[in-house]
Short mmCIF file of C-alpha atoms in Angstrom, two decimals:
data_model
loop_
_atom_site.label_atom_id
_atom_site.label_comp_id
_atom_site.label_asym_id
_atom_site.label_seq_id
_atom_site.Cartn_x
_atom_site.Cartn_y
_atom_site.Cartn_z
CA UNK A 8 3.11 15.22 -4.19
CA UNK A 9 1.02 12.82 -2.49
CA UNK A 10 -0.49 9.81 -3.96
CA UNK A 11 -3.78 11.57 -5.39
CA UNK A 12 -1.65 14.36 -7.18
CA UNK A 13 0.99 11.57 -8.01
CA UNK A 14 -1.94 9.86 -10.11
CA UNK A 15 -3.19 13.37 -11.55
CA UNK A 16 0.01 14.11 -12.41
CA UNK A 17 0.23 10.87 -14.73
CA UNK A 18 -3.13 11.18 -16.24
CA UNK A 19 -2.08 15.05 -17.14
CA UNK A 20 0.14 13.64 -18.95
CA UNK A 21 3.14 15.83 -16.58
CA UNK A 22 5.11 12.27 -15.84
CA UNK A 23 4.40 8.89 -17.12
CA UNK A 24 3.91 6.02 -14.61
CA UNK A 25 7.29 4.82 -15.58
CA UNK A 26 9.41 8.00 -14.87
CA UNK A 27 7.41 7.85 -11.29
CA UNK A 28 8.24 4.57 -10.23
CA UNK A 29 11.62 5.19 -11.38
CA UNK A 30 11.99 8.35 -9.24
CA UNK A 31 10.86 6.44 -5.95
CA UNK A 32 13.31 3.72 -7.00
CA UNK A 33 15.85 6.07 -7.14
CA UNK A 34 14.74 7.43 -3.78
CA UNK A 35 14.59 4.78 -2.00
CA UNK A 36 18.25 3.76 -3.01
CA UNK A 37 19.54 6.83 -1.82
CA UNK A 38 17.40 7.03 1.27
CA UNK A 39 17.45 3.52 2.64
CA UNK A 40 21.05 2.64 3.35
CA UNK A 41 20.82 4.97 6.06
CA UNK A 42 17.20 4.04 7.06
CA UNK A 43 16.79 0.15 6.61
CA UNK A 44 12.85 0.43 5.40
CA UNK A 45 12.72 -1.42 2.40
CA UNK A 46 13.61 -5.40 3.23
CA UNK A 47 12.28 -6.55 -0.54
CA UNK A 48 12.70 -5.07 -3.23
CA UNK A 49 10.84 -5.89 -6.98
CA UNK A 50 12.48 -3.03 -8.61
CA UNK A 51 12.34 -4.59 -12.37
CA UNK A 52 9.22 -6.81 -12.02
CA UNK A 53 7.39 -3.54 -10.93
CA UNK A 54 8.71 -1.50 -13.74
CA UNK A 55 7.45 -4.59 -16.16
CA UNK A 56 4.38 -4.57 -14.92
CA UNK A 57 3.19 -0.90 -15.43
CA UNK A 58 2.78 -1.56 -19.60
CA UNK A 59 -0.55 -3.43 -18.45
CA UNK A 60 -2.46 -1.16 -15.85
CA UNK A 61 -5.19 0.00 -17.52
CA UNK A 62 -4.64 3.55 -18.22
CA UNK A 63 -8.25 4.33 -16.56
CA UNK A 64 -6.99 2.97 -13.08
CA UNK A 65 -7.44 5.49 -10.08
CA UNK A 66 -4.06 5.39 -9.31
CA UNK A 67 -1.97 4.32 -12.03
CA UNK A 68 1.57 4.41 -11.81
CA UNK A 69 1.71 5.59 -8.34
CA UNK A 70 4.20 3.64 -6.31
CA UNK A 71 3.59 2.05 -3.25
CA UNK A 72 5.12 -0.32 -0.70
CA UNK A 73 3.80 -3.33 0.91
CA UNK A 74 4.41 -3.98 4.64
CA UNK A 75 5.76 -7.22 5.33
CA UNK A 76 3.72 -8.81 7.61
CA UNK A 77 0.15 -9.50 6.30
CA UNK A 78 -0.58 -8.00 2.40
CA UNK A 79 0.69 -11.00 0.92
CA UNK A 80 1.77 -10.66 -2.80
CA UNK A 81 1.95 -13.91 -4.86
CA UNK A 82 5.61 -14.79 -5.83
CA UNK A 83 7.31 -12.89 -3.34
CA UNK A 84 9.30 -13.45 -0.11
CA UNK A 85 6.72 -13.07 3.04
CA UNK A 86 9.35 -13.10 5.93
CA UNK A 87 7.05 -11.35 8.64
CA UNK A 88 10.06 -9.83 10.28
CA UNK A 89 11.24 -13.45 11.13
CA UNK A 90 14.43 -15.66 10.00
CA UNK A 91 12.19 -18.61 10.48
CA UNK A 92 9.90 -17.25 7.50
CA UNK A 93 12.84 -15.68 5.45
CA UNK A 94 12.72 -16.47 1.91
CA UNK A 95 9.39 -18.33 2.23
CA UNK A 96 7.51 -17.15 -1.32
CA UNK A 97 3.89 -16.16 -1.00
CA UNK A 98 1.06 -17.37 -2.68
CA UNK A 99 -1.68 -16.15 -3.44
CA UNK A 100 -2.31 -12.74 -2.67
CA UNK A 101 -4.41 -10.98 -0.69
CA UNK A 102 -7.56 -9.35 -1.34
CA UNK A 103 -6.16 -5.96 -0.37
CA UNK A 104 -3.47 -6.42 -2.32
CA UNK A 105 -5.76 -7.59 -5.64
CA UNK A 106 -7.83 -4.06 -5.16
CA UNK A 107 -4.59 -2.17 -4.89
CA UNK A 108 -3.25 -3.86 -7.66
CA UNK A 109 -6.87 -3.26 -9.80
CA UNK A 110 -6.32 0.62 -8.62
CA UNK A 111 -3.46 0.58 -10.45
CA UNK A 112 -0.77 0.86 -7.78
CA UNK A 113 2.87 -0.16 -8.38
CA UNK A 114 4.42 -1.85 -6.26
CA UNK A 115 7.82 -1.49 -5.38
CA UNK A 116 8.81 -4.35 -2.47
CA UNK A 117 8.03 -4.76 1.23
CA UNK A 118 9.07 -2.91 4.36
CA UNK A 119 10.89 -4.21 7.63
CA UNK A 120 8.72 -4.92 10.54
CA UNK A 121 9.51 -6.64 13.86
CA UNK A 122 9.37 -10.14 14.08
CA UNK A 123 5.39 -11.17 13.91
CA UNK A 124 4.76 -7.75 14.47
CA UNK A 125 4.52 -8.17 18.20
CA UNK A 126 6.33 -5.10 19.60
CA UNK A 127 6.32 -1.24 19.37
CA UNK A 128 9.52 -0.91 17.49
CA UNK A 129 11.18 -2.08 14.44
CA UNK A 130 14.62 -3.79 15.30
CA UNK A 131 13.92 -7.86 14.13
CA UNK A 132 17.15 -9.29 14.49
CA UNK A 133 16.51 -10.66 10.75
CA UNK A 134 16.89 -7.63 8.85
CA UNK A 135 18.39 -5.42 11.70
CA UNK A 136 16.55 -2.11 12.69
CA UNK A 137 14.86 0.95 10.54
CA UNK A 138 15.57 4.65 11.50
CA UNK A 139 13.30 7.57 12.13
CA UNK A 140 14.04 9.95 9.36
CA UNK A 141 13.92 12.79 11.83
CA UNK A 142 16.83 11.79 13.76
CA UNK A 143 18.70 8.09 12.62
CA UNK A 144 19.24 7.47 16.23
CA UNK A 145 15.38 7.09 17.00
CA UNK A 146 12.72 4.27 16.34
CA UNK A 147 10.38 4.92 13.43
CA UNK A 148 8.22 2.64 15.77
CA UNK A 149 6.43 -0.42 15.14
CA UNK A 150 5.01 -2.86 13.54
CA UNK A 151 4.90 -0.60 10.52
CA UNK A 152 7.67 0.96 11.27
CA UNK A 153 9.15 0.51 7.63
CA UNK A 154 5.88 1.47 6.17
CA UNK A 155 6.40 4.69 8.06
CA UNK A 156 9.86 5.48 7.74
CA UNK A 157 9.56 5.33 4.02
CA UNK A 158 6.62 7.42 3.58
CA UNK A 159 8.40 10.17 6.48
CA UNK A 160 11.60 10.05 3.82
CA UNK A 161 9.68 10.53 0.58
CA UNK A 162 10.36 7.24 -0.90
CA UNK A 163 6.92 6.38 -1.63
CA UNK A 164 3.56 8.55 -0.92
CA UNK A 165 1.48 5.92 0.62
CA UNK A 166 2.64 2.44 2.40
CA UNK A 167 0.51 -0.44 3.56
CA UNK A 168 0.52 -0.78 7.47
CA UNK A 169 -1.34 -3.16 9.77
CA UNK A 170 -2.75 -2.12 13.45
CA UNK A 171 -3.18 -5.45 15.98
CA UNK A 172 -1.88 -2.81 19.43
CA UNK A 173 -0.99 0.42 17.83
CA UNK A 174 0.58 -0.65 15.13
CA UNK A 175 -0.35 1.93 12.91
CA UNK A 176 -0.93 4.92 14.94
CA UNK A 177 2.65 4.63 17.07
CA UNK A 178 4.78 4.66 13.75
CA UNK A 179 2.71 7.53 12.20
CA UNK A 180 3.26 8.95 15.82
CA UNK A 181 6.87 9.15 15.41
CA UNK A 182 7.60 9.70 11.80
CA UNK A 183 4.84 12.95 11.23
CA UNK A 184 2.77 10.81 9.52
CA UNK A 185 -1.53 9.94 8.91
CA UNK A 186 -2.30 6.62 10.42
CA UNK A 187 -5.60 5.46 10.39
CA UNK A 188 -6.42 2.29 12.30
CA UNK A 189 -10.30 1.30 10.57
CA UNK A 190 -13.07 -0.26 12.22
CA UNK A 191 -12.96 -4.13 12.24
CA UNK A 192 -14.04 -5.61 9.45
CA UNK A 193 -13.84 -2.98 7.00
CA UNK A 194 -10.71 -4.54 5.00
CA UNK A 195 -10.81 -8.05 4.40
CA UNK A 196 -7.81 -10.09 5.55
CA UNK A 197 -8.47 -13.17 3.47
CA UNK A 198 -8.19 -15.32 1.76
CA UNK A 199 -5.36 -16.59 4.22
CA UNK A 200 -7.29 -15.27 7.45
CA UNK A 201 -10.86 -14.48 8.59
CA UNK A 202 -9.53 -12.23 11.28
CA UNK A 203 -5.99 -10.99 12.93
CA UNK A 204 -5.40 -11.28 16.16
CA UNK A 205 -8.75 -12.32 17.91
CA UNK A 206 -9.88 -9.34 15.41
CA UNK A 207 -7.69 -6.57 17.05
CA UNK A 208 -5.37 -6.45 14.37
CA UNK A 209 -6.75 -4.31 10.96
CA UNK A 210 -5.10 -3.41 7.85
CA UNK A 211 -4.75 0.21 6.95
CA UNK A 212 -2.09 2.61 5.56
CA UNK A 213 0.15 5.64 6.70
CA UNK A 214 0.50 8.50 4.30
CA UNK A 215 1.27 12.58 4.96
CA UNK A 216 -2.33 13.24 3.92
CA UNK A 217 -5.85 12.89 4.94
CA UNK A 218 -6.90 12.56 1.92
CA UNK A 219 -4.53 9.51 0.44
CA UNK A 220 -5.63 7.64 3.50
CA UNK A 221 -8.89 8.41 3.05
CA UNK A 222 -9.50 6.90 -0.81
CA UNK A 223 -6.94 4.32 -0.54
CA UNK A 224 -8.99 3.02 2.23
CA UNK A 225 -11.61 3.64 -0.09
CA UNK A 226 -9.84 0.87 -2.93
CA UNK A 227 -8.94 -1.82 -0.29
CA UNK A 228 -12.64 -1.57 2.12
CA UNK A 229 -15.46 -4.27 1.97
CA UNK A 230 -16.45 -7.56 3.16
CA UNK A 231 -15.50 -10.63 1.04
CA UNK A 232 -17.28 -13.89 0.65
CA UNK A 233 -16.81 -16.42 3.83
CA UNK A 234 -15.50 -12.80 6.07
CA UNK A 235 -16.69 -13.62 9.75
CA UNK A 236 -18.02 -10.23 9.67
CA UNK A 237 -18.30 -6.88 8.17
CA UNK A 238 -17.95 -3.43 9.66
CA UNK A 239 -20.96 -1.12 9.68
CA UNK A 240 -21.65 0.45 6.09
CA UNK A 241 -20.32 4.10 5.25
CA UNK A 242 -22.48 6.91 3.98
CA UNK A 243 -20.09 6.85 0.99
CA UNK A 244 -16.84 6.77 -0.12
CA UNK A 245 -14.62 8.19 2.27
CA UNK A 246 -12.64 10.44 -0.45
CA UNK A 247 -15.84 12.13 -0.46
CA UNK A 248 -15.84 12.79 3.62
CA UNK A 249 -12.40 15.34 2.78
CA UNK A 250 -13.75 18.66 3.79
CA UNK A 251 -16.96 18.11 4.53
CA UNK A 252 -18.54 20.25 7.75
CA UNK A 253 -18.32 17.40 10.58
CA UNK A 254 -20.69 19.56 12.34
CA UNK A 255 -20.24 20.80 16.34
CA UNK A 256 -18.97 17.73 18.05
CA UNK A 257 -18.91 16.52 21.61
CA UNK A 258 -15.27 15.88 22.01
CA UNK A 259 -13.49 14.22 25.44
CA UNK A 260 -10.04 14.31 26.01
CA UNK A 261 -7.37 12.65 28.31
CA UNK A 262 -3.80 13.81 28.91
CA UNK A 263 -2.76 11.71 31.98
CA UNK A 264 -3.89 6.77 31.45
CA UNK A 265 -6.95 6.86 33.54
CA UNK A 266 -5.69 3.37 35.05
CA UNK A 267 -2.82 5.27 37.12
CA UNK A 268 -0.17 3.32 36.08
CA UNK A 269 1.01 4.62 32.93
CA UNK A 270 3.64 7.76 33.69
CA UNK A 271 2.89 11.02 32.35
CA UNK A 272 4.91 12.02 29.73
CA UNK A 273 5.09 15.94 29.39
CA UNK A 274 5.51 16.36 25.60
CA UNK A 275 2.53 13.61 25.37
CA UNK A 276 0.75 15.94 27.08
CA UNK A 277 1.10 18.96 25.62
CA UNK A 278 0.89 17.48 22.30
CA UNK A 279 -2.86 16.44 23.26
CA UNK A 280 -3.49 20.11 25.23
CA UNK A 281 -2.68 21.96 22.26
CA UNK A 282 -5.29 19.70 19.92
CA UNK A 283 -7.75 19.75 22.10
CA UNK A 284 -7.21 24.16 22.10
CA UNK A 285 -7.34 23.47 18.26
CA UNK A 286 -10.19 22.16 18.23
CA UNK A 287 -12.30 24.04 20.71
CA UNK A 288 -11.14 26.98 18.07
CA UNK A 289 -12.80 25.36 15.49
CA UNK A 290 -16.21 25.30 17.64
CA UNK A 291 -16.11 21.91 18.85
CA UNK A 292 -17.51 21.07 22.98
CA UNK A 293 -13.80 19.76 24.31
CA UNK A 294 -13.58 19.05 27.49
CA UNK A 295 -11.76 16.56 30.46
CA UNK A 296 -12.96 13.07 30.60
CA UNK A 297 -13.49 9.60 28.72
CA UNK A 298 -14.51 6.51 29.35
CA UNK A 299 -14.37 4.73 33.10
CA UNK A 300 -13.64 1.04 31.26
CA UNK A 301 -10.52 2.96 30.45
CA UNK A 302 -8.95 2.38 34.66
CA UNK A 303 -10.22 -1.21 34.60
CA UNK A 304 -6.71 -2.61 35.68
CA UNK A 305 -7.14 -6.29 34.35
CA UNK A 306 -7.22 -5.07 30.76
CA UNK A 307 -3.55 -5.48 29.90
CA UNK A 308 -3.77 -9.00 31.36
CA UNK A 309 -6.45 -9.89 29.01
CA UNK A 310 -5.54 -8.54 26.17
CA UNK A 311 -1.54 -9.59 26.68
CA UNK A 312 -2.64 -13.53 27.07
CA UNK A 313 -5.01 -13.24 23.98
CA UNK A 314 -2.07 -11.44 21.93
CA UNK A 315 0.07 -14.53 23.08
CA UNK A 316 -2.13 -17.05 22.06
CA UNK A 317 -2.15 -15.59 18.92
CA UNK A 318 1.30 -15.73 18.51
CA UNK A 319 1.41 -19.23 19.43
CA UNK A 320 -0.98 -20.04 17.15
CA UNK A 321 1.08 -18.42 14.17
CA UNK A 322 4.16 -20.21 15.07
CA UNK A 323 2.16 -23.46 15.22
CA UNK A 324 0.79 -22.43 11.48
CA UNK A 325 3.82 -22.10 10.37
CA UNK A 326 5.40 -25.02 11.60
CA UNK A 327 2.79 -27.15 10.14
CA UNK A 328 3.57 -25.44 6.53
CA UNK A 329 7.08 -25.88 6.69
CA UNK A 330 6.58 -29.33 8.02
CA UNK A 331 8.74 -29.23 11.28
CA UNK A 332 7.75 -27.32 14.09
CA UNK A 333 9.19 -23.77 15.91
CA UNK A 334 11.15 -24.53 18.65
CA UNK A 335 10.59 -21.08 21.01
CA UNK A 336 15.09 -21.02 20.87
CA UNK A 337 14.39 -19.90 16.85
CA UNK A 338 12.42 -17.05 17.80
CA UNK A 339 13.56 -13.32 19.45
CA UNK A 340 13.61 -13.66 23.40
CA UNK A 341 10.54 -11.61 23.14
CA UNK A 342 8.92 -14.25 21.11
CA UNK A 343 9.55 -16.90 22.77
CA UNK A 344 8.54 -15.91 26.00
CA UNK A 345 5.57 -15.12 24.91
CA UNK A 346 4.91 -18.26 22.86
CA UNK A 347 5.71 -20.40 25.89
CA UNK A 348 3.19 -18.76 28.13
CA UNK A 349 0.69 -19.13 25.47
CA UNK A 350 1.57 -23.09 25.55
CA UNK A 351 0.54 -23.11 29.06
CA UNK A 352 -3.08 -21.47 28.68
CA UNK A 353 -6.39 -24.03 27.41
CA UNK A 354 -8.42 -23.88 24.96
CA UNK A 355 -11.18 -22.05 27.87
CA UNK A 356 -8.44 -19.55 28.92
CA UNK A 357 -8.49 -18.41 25.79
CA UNK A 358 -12.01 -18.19 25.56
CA UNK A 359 -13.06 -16.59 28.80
CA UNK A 360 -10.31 -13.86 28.00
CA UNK A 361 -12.37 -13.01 24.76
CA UNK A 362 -15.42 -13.04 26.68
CA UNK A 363 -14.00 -10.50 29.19
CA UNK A 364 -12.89 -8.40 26.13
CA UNK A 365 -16.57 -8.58 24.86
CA UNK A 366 -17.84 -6.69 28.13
CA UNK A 367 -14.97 -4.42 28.22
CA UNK A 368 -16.30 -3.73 24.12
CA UNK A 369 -19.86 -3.22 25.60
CA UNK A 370 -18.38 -0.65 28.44
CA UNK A 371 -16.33 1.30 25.92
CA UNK A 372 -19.17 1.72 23.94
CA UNK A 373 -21.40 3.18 26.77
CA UNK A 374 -19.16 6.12 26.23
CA UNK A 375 -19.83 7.29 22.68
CA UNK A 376 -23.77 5.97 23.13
CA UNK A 377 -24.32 8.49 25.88
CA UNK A 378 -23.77 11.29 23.53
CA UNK A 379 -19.96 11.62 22.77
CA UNK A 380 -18.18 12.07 18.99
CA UNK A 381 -14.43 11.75 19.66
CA UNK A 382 -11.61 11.01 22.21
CA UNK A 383 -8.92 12.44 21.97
CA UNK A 384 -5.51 11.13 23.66
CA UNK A 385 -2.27 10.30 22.91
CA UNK A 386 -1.56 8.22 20.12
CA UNK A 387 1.94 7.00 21.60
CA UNK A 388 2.05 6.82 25.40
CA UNK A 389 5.73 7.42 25.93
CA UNK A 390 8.13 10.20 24.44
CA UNK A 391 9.95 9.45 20.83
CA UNK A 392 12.45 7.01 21.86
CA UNK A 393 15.64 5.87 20.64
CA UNK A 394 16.32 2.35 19.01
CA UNK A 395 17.32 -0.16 21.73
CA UNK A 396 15.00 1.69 24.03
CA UNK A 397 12.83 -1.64 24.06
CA UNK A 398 15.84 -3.94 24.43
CA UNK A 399 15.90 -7.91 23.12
CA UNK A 400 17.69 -8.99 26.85
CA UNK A 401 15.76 -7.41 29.42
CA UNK A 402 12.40 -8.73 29.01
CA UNK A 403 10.86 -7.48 31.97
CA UNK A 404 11.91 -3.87 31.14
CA UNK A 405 10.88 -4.20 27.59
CA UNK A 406 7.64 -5.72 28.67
CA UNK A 407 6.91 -2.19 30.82
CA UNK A 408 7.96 -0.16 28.95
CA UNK A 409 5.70 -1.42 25.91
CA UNK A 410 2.82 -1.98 28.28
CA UNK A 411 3.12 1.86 28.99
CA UNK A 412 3.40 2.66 25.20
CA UNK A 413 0.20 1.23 24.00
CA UNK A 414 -1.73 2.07 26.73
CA UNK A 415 -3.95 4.53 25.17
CA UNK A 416 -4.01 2.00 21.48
CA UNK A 417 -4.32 -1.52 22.43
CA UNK A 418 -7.72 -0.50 24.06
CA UNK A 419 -9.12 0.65 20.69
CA UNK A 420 -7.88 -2.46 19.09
CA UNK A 421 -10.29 -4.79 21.69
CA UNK A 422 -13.29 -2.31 20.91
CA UNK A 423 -12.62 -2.59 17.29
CA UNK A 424 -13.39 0.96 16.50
CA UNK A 425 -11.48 3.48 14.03
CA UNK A 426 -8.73 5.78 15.16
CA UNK A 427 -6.35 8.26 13.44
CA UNK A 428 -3.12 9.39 14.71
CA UNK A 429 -2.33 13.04 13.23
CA UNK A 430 1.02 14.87 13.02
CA UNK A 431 0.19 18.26 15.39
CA UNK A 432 3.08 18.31 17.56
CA UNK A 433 7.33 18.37 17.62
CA UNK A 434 9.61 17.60 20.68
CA UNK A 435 12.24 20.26 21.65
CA UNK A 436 14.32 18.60 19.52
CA UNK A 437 12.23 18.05 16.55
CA UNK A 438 10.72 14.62 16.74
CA UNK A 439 7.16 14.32 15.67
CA UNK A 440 4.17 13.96 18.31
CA UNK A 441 0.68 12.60 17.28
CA UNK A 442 -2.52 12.61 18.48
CA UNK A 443 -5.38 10.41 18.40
CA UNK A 444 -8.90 10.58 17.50
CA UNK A 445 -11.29 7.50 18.14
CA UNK A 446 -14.85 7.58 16.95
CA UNK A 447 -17.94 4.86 17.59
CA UNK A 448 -17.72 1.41 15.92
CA UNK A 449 -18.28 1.90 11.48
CA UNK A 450 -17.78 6.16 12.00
CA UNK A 451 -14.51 6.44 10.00
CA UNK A 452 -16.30 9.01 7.83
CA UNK A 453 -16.54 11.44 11.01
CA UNK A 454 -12.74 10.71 11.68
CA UNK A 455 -11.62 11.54 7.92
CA UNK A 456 -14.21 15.20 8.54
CA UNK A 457 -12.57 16.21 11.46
CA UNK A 458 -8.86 15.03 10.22
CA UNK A 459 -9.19 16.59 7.28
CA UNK A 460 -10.72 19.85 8.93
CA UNK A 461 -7.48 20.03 10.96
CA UNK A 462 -5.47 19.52 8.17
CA UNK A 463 -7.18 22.41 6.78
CA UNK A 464 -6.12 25.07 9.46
CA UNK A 465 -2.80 23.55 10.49
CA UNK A 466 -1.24 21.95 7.87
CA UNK A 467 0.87 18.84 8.90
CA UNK A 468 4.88 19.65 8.29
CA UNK A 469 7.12 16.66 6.77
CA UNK A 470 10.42 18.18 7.69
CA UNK A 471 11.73 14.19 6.69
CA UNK A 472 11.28 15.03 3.45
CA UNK A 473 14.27 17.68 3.11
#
């Protein structure tokens, strides 16, 4: 079941919350010795806990894991992928995680993530590296790789992800799964933080259906007081978007990175060829094309050095809480690198980088204004790859071959608009393919029609499951 018929299924009366948080306990201990997903687990505080949901919560009883990086939880370890923050208890929680805990969610522990999130795959050196569920040798990707790997294997229904470059979309990529990426703004990531990463980063969840992501988004959305901003209001709740007519839509589609520099990747392609068939069977226009900011080459630059300063900035933060401060030799190569680059740049480096992003914004937007719905591209730009394929001690290769990777996310992330990554495709040898669907600024309702539309005629497989 997923999570909706999870929580129908308790207020039937067919299982009690109890016996369903015991079953994805017991799932998740025979599942993640092989997988690595689960880095924290609250196994007996969560089952003492369910007595007091009220028995009118949406989703009482239904288990759910927290990724750990962002979605703080008071009480509990917050180790963000890092050995510098393991064992550091949180407090207090976050709002998302108050509204999930209001819905009546039980949750379980916190999944593995690469260290501050920063990369495309989930291998920290902390807590070691998480395994597709298709095939152990792959990545389940990154950041939410953990998320995604235990939603692909059944342990839970529904995980919490975030999305700062792709985050979301590249591990539902790989592991068959929904990822929705929302518009910026539209979940609150306070009270620790206004915004994530310059405000690319948003938090959001990967589930197998369009539906789960669609009212658990639903529980978590909605500015809170002293938010720097808000996304643009909904028509209504999203559940309520799940098979609703989205209408004949203009839809543009890219199989090859406008920019030239990203290689092709074959299965990529045909992954995004056959959706965009799909939907030009279901009456949608389709055809070539998306928007020119797309080839502007200084992009990565920009958005690399504001990613970095980020990072810095974190590591500063948390130097100043522990009371000593992060010498770059405690964190992954990766890390470090980055962090000392970011020492080098001023206060106006950073500044005139956000500016450029704000015209980029502007020329993305031109796009959808002039009359089109959706893109559609890939949601990974690279093959399924296997862990150690971004490797810890050759930076520069690891550098290119993430660059090529996000190419068609990180862009999405600077614009600040929705996208979903859905499970259409398999690899010759099984490994899951997604696509991606990005819609104007505040149009996540159009995203969960067509999604769910999709869903309707080609139902998304979870082979991970077996």
């Amino acid at each position: 079941m997923d999570a909706l018929g999870q929580a129908r299924a308790v207020r039937n009366g067919q299982v009690s919350a109890r016996e369903l948080a015991e079953a994805a306990i017991a799932r998740i201990e025979a599942r993640d010795g092989e997988l690595n997903a689960v880095v924290h687990r609250r196994f007996e505080r969560a089952l003492a806990e369910i007595d007091a949901i009220p028995a009118d919560a949406p989703f009482r009883g239904v288990p759910i894991l927290l990724k750990d990086l962002g979605w703080r939880q008071a009480g509990e370890p917050y180790s963000a992928g890092s050995s510098v923050r393991d064992g550091v208890v949180d407090a207090p929680d976050g709002y998302g995680v108050v509204r999930l805990r209001e819905a009546g969610f039980v949750m379980l522990g916190r999944t593995n993530t690469p260290e501050f999130g920063s990369t495309i795959t989930t291998e920290p050196l902390a807590f070691g590296p998480t395994r597709n569920p298709y095939d152990p040798a792959y990545s389940a990707g990154g950041s939410s790789g953990g998320s995604a790997a235990a939603v692909a294997a059944g342990m839970v229904a529904l995980a919490t992800a975030s999305d700062g470059g792709g985050s979301i979309r590249i591990p539902a990529s790989v592991c068959g799964l929904v990822g929705l990426k929302p518009s910026r703004g539209r979940v609150s990531l306070g009270p620790a933080l206004g915004e994530g990463w310059s405000g690319f980063s948003c938090p959001g969840f990967v589930s197998r259906s369009v539906r789960d992501t669609a009212a658990a988004l639903d529980v978590v959305s909605g500015m809170r007081p002293g938010d720097p901003y808000d996304a643009p209001p909904l028509p209504g709740p999203l559940a309520a978007e799940v098979g609703a007519d989205p209408g004949r839509l203009r839809i543009g589609f890219l199989t090859t990175h406008p920019r030239g520099d990203v290689p092709e990747a074959p299965e990529v392609a045909e992954a995004v060829t056959r959706a965009a068939a799909l939907l030009d069977s279901l009456g949608h226009e389709v055809s070539p094309g998306g928007p020119e900011a797309l080839a502007d080459p200084d992009f990565p630059h920009h958005f690399g050095d504001i990613v970095a300063n980020n990072l810095a900035a974190q590591v500063a933060s948390l130097g100043a809480a522990r009371g000593k401060p992060v010498d770059v030799e405690e964190l992954e190569p990766r890390n470090a690198v980055m962090v000392g680059t970011a020492r080098n740049h001023s206060a106006a480096d950073h500044i005139l980088a956000t500016q450029w992003i704000d015209g980029f914004r502007r020329r993305m937007a031109a796009w959808w204004s002039a009359g089109h719905d959706l893109l559609l591209m890939p949601s990974l730009g690279v093959a399924p790859f296997p862990l150690g394929w971004i490797p810890a001690d050759d930076l520069s290769l690891s550098f290119g071959r993430t660059a090529h990777a996000v190419a068609y996310t990180s862009p999405v992330n600077a614009t600040g608009q929705p996208a979903v990554s859905l499970p259409l495709h398999r690899t010759a040898a099984g490994l899951p393919v997604g696509v991606q669907l990005v819609a104007a600024a505040g149009r996540e309702d159009l995203l969960v029609r067509v999604a769910s539309q999709v869903e309707r005629v080609c139902p998304f497989e979870h082979a991970a499951l077996a």
